[in-house]
CSV table of C-alpha atoms in Angstrom, one decimal:
chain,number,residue,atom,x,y,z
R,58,UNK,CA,25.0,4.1,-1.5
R,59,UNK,CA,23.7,0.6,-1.7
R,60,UNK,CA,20.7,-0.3,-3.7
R,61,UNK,CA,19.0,-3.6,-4.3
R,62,UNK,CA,19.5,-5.5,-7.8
R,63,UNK,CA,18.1,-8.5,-9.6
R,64,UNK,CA,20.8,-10.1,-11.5
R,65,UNK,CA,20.9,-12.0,-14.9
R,66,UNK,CA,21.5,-15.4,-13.4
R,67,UNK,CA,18.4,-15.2,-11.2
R,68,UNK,CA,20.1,-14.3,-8.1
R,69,UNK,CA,19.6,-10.5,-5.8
R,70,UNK,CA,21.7,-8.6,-3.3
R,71,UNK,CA,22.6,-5.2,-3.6
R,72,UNK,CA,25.3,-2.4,-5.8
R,73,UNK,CA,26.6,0.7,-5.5
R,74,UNK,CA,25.5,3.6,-6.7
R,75,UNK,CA,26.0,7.8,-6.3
R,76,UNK,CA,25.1,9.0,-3.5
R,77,UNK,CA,22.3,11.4,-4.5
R,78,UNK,CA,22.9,15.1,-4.1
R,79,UNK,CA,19.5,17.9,-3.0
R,80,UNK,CA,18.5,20.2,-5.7
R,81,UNK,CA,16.1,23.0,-5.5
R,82,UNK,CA,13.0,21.3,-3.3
R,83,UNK,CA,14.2,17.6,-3.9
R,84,UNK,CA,15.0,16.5,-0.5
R,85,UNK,CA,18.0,14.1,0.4
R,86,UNK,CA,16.0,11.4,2.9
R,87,UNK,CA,17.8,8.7,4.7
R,88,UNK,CA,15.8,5.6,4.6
R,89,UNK,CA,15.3,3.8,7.6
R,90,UNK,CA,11.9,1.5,6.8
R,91,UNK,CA,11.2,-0.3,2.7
R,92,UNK,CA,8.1,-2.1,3.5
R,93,UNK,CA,8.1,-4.5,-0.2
R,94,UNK,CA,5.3,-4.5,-2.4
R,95,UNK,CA,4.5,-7.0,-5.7
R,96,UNK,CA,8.6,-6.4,-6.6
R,97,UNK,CA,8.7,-10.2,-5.7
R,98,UNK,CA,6.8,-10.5,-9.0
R,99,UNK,CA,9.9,-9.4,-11.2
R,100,UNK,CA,12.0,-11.1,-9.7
R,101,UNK,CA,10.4,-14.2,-10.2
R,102,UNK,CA,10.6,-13.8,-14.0
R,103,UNK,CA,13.4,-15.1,-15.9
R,104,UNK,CA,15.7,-11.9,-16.8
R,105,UNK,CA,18.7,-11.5,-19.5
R,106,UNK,CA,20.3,-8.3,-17.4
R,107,UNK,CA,20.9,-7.5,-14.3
R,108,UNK,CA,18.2,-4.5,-13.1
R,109,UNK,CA,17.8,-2.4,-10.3
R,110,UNK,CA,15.3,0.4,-9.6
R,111,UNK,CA,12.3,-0.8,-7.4
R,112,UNK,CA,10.1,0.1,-4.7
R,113,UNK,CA,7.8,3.0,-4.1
R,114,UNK,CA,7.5,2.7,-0.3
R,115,UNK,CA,9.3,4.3,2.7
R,116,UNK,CA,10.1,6.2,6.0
R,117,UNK,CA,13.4,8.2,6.5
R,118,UNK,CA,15.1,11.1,7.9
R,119,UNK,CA,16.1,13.9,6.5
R,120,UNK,CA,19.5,14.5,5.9
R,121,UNK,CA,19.9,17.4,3.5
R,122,UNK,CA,18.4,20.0,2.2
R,123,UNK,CA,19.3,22.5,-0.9
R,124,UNK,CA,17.4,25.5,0.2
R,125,UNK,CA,14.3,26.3,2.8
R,126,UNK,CA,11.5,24.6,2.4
R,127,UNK,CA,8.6,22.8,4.1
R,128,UNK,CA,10.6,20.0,6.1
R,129,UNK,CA,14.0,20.7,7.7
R,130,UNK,CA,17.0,18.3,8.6
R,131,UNK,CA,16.2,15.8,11.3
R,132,UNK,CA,12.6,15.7,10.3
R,133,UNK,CA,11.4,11.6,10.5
R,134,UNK,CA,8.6,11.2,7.5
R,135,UNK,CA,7.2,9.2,5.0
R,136,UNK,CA,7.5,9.0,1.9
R,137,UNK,CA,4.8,8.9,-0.3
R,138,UNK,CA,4.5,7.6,-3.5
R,139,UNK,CA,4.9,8.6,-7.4
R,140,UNK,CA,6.0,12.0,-8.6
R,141,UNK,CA,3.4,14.6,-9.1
R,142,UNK,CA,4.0,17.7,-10.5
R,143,UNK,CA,2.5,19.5,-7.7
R,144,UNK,CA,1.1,22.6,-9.7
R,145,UNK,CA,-2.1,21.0,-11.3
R,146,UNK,CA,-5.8,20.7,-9.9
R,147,UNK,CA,-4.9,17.4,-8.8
R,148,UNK,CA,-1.9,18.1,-6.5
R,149,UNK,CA,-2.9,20.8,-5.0
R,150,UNK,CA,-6.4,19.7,-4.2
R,151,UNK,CA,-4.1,16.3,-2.4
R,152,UNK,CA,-4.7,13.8,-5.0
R,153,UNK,CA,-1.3,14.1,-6.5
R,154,UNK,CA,-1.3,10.1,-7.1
R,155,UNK,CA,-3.9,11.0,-10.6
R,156,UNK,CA,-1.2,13.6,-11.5
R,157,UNK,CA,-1.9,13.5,-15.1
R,158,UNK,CA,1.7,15.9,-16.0
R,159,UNK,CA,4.4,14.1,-13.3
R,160,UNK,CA,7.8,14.8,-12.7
R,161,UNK,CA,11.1,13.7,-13.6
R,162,UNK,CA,14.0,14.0,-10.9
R,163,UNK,CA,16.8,16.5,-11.2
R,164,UNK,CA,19.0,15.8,-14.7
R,165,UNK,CA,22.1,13.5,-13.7
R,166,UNK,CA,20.2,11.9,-10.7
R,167,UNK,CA,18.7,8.7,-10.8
R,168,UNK,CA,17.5,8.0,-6.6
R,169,UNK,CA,13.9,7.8,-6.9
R,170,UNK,CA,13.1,4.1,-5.7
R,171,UNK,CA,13.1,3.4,-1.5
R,172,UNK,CA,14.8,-0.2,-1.6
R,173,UNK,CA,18.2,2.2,-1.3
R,174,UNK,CA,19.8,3.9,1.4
R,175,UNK,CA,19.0,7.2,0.3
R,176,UNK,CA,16.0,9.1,-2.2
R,177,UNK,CA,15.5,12.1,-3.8
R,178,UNK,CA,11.9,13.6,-3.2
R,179,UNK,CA,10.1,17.1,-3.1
R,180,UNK,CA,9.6,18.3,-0.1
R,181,UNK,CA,5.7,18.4,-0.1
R,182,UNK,CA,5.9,14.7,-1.3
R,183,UNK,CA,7.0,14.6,2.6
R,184,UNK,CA,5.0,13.9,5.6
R,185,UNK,CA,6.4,14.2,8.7
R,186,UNK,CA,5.6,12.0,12.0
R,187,UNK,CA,6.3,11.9,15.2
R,188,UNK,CA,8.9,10.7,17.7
R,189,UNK,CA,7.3,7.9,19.1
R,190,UNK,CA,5.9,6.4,15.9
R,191,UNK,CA,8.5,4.1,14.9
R,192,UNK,CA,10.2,4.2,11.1
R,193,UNK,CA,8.6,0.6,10.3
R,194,UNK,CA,5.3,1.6,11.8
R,195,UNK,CA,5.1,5.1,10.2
R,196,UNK,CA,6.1,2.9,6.9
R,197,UNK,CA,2.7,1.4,6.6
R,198,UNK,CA,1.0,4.9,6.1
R,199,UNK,CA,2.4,4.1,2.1
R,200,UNK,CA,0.7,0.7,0.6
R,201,UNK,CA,0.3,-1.2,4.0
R,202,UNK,CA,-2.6,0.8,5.2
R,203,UNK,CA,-2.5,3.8,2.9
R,204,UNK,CA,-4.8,2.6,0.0
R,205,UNK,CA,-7.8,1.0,1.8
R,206,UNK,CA,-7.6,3.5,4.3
R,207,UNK,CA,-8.4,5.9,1.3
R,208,UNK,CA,-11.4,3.3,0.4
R,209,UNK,CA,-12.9,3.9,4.1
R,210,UNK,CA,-12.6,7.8,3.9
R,211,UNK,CA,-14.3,7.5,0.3
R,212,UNK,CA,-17.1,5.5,1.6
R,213,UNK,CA,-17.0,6.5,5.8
R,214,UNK,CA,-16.9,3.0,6.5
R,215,UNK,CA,-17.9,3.0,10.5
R,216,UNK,CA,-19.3,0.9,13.0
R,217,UNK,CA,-22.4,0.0,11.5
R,218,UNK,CA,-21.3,-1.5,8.4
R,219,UNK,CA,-20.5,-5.2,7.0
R,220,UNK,CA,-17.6,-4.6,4.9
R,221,UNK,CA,-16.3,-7.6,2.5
R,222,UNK,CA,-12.2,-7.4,1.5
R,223,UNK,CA,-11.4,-9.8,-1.2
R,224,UNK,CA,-7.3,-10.7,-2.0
R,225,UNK,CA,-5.7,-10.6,1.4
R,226,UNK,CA,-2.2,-10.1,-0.1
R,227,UNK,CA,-0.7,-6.7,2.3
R,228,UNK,CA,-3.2,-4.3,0.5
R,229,UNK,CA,-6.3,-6.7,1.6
R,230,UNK,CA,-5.0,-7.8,5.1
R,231,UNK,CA,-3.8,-3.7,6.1
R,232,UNK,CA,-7.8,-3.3,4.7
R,233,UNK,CA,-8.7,-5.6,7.5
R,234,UNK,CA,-6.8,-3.8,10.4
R,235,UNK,CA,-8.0,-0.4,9.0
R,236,UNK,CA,-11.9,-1.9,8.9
R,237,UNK,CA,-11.7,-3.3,12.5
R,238,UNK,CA,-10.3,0.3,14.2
R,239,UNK,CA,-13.3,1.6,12.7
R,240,UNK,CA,-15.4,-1.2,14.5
R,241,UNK,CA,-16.7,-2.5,11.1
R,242,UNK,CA,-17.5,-6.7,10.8
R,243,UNK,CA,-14.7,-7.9,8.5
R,244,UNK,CA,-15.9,-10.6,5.9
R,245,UNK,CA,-12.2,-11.7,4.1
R,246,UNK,CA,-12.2,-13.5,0.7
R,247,UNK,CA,-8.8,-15.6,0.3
R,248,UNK,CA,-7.7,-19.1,-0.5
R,249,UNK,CA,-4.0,-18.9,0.8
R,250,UNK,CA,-4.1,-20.7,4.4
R,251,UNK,CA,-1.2,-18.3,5.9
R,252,UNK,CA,-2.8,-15.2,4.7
R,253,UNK,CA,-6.5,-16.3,6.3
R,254,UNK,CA,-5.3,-17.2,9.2
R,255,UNK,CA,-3.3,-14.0,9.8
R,256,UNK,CA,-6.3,-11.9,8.9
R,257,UNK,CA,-8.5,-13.7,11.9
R,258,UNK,CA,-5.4,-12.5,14.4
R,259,UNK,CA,-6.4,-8.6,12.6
R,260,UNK,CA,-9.6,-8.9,13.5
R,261,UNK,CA,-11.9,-10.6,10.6
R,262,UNK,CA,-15.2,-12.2,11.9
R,263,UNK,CA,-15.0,-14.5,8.7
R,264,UNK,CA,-12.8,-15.7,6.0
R,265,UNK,CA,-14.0,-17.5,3.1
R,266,UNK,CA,-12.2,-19.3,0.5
R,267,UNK,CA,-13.0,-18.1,-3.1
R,268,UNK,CA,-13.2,-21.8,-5.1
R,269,UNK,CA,-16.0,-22.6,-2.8
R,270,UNK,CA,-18.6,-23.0,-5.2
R,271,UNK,CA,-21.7,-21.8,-2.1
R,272,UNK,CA,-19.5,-18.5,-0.7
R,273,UNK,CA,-22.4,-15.9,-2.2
R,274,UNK,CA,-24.5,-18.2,0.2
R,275,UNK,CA,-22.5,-18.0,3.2
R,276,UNK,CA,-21.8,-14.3,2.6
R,277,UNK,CA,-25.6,-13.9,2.4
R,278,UNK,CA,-26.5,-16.0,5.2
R,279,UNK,CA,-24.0,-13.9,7.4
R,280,UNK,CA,-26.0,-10.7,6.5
R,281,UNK,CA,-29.1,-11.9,7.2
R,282,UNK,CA,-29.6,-12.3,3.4
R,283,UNK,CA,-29.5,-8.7,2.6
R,284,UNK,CA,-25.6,-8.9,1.5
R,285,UNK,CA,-22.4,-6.6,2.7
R,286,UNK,CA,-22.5,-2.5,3.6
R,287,UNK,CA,-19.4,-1.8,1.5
R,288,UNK,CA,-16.5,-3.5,-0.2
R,289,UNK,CA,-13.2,-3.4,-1.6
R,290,UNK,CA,-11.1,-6.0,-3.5
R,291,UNK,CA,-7.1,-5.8,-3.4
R,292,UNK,CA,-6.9,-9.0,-5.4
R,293,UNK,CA,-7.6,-7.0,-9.0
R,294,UNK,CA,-8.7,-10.7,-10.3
R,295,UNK,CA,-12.1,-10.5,-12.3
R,296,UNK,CA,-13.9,-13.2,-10.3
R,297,UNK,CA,-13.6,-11.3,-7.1
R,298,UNK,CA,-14.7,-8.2,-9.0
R,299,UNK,CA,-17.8,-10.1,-9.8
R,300,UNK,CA,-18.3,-11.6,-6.3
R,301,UNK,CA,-17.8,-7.9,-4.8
R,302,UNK,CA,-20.6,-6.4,-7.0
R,303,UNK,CA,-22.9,-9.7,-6.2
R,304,UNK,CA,-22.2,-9.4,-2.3
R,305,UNK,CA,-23.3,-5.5,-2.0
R,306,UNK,CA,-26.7,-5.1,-0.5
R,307,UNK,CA,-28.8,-2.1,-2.3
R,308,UNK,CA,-27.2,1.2,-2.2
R,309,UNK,CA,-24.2,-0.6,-0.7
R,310,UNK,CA,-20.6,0.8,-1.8
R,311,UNK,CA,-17.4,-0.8,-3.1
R,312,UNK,CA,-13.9,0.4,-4.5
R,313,UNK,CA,-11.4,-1.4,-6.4
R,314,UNK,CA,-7.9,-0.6,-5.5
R,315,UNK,CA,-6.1,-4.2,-6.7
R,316,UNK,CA,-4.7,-3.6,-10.2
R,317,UNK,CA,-5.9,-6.2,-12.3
R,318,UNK,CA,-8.0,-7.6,-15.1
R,319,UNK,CA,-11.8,-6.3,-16.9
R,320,UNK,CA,-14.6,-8.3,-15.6
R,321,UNK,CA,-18.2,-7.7,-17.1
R,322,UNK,CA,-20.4,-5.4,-14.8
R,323,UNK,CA,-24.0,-4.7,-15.7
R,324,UNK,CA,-24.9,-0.8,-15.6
R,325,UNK,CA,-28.7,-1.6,-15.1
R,326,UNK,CA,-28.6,-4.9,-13.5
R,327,UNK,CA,-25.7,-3.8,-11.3
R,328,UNK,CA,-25.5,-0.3,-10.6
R,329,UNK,CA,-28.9,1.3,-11.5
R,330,UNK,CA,-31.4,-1.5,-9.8
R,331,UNK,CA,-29.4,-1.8,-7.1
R,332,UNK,CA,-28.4,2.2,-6.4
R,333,UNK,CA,-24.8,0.6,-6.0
R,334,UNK,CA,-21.4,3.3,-5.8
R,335,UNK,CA,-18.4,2.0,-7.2
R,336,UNK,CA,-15.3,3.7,-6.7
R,337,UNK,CA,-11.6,3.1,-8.1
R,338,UNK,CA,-9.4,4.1,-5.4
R,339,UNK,CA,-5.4,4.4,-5.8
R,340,UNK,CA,-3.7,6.0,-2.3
R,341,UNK,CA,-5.5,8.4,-0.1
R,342,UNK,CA,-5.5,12.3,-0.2
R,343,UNK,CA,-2.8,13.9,1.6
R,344,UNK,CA,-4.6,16.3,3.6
R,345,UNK,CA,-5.5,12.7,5.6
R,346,UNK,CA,-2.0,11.8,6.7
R,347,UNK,CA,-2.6,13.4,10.0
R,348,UNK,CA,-6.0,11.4,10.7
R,349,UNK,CA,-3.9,8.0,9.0
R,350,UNK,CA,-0.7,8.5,11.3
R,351,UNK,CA,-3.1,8.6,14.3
R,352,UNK,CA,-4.4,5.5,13.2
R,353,UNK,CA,-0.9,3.8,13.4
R,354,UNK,CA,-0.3,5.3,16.7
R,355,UNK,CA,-3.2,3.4,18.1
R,356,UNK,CA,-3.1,0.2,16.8
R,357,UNK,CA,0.3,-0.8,17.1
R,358,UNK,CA,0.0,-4.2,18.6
R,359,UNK,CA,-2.1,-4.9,15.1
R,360,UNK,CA,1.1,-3.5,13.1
R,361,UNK,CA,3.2,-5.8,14.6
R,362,UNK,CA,1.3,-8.6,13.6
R,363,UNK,CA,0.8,-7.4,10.3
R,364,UNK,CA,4.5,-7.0,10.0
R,365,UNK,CA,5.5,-10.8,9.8
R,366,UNK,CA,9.3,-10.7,8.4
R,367,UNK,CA,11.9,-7.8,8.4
R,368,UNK,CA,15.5,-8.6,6.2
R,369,UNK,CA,18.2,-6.0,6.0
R,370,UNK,CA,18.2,-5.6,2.3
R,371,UNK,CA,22.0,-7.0,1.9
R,372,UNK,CA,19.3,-10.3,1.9
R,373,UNK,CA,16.8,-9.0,-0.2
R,374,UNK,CA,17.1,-12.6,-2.0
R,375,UNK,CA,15.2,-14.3,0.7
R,376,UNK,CA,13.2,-11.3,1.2
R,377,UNK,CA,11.9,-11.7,-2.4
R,378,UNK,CA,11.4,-15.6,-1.8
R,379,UNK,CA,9.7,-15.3,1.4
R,380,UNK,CA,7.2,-13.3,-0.6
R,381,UNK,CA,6.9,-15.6,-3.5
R,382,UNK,CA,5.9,-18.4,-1.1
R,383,UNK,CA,2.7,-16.0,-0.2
R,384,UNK,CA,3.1,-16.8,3.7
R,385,UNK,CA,3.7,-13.4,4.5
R,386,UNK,CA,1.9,-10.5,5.3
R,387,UNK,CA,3.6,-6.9,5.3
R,388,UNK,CA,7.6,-7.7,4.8
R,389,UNK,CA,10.0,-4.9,5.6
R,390,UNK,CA,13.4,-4.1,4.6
R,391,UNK,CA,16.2,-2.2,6.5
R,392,UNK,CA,18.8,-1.0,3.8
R,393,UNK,CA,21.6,-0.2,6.1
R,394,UNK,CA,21.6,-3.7,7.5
């Protein structure tokens, strides 16, 4: 099968590798859909070897199994992230993301990243969608729309609230179409032009730019001065931690779902006088794919907008640069073109 590589002299494209074989209740999936997450980031480093390995997103088919279990061939699903062990607490209560014991894949195999043609996964790591979802659409149910979508089910974000996204990279801009389906006012946070304009087409009300040295006014004088109903930044820098907590009204709510630097945070003056809730959210719990796929099967005219580029991965090189140049939203690969 074909994989994608960074090589040594700064370039990409792809290799060959095994095909993968099923073993026990790892599931041989044939990947249709690699939506590309912050990869772009390695390969913008300088390297001394070639590498290969990335990507944690996906939809697919499945081709082959090793024994019964709870998907069959022909089933179209997504596949969802990490390697839990799926015995603990944690997996079995859906939140096998926080998996404190993980997995490793069957001795002798090594296909457990999505930009390839093929991946190895345990079957209950495997949600199955319908026909009429398409493989790039049921795709975003991973990091597109899968993390802030957990956010809103943490915090029931509905039609009555304000909600504030900072860092409108694919995390923060899939935040904004999940916030308007719910009927939620979208205040956006992000200095790059591409990104703020996209998230006005996906329904924000406002975007404002983060070096303005008045936003906590203009965020205040859009709320009538009482500040934002709930929050989540996707941006994991410290400043727009520090905004977010400033921006929630009292007993407002926010999460933090971008990976990034500490930023100081005051228990009295932030949390206790203000009765804030502040949440650190990773991926959503399985047991609400079937409310999430709905989702995408109602607000596909939004997907395709939040889908700006598609490559076949045989040009994952100017996949990767398209990304570094930040005027992208959601960019998805095909690995069998």
């Amino acid at each position: 099968m074909k994989v994608a590589a960074m090589f040594a002299d700064g370039s990409a494209g792809t290799v060959d590798r095994p095909d993968p074989q099923p073993i026990d209740d790892f599931v041989l999936v044939k990947i249709h859909s690699v939506p590309m997450c912050t990869e772009y980031k390695g390969f913008k480093n300088e390297r001394d070897q070639d590498a290969v390995g990335f990507g944690h997103e996906a939809a697919g088919e499945v081709v082959e199994l090793a024994q019964p279990g709870r998907v069959k061939v022909g089933d179209r699903v997504v596949v969802q992230p990490q390697l839990g062990c799926g015995r603990c607490w944690l997996c079995l209560d859906g939140e096998h993301i926080h998996c404190q014991n993980g997995r490793r894949l069957p001795e002798g195999q090594t296909a457990g990243q999505t930009y390839a043609q093929y991946i190895l996964k345990p079957d209950w790591l495997l949600s199955p969608f319908p026909e009429d979802i398409s493989y790039d659409h049921a795709s975003m149910a991973c990091c597109g729309l899968g993390p802030t979508f957990g956010a809103m089910q943490k915090m029931n974000v509905n039609a009555l609230d304000t909600v504030m996204i900072t860092g409108l990279g694919p995390v923060g801009l899939g935040g904004v179409v999940n916030a308007h389906y719910r009927g939620a006012r979208v205040i956006a946070v992000e200095s790059q032009p591409f990104r703020a304009k996209l998230a006005l087409e996906l329904g924000a009300t406002a975007v404002f730019d983060p070096s303005n040295e008045h936003i906590q006014d203009q965020i205040m004088d859009l709320t009538g001065g009482l500040g934002v109903d709930k929050a989540m930044d996707c941006s994991g820098a410290s400043a727009a931690h520090r905004l977010m907590v400033e921006s929630l009204r009292r007993k407002g709510q926010a999460c933090f779902i971008g990976q990034g630097g500490d930023f100081p945070l005051g228990a009295s003056r932030d949390m206790i006088s203000k009765g804030i809730g502040l949440h650190g959210i990773w991926h959503y719990n399985l047991s609400h794919f079937p409310a999430l796929i709905k989702v995408i099967g109602q607000v596909e005219g939004q997907l395709d907008k939040f889908i700006t580029h598609r490559f076949g991965m045989s040009r994952v090189e100017g996949a990767w640069k398209q990304q570094s140049t930040g005027d992208a939203g959601k960019v998805v690969l095909d690995p069998w073109a």
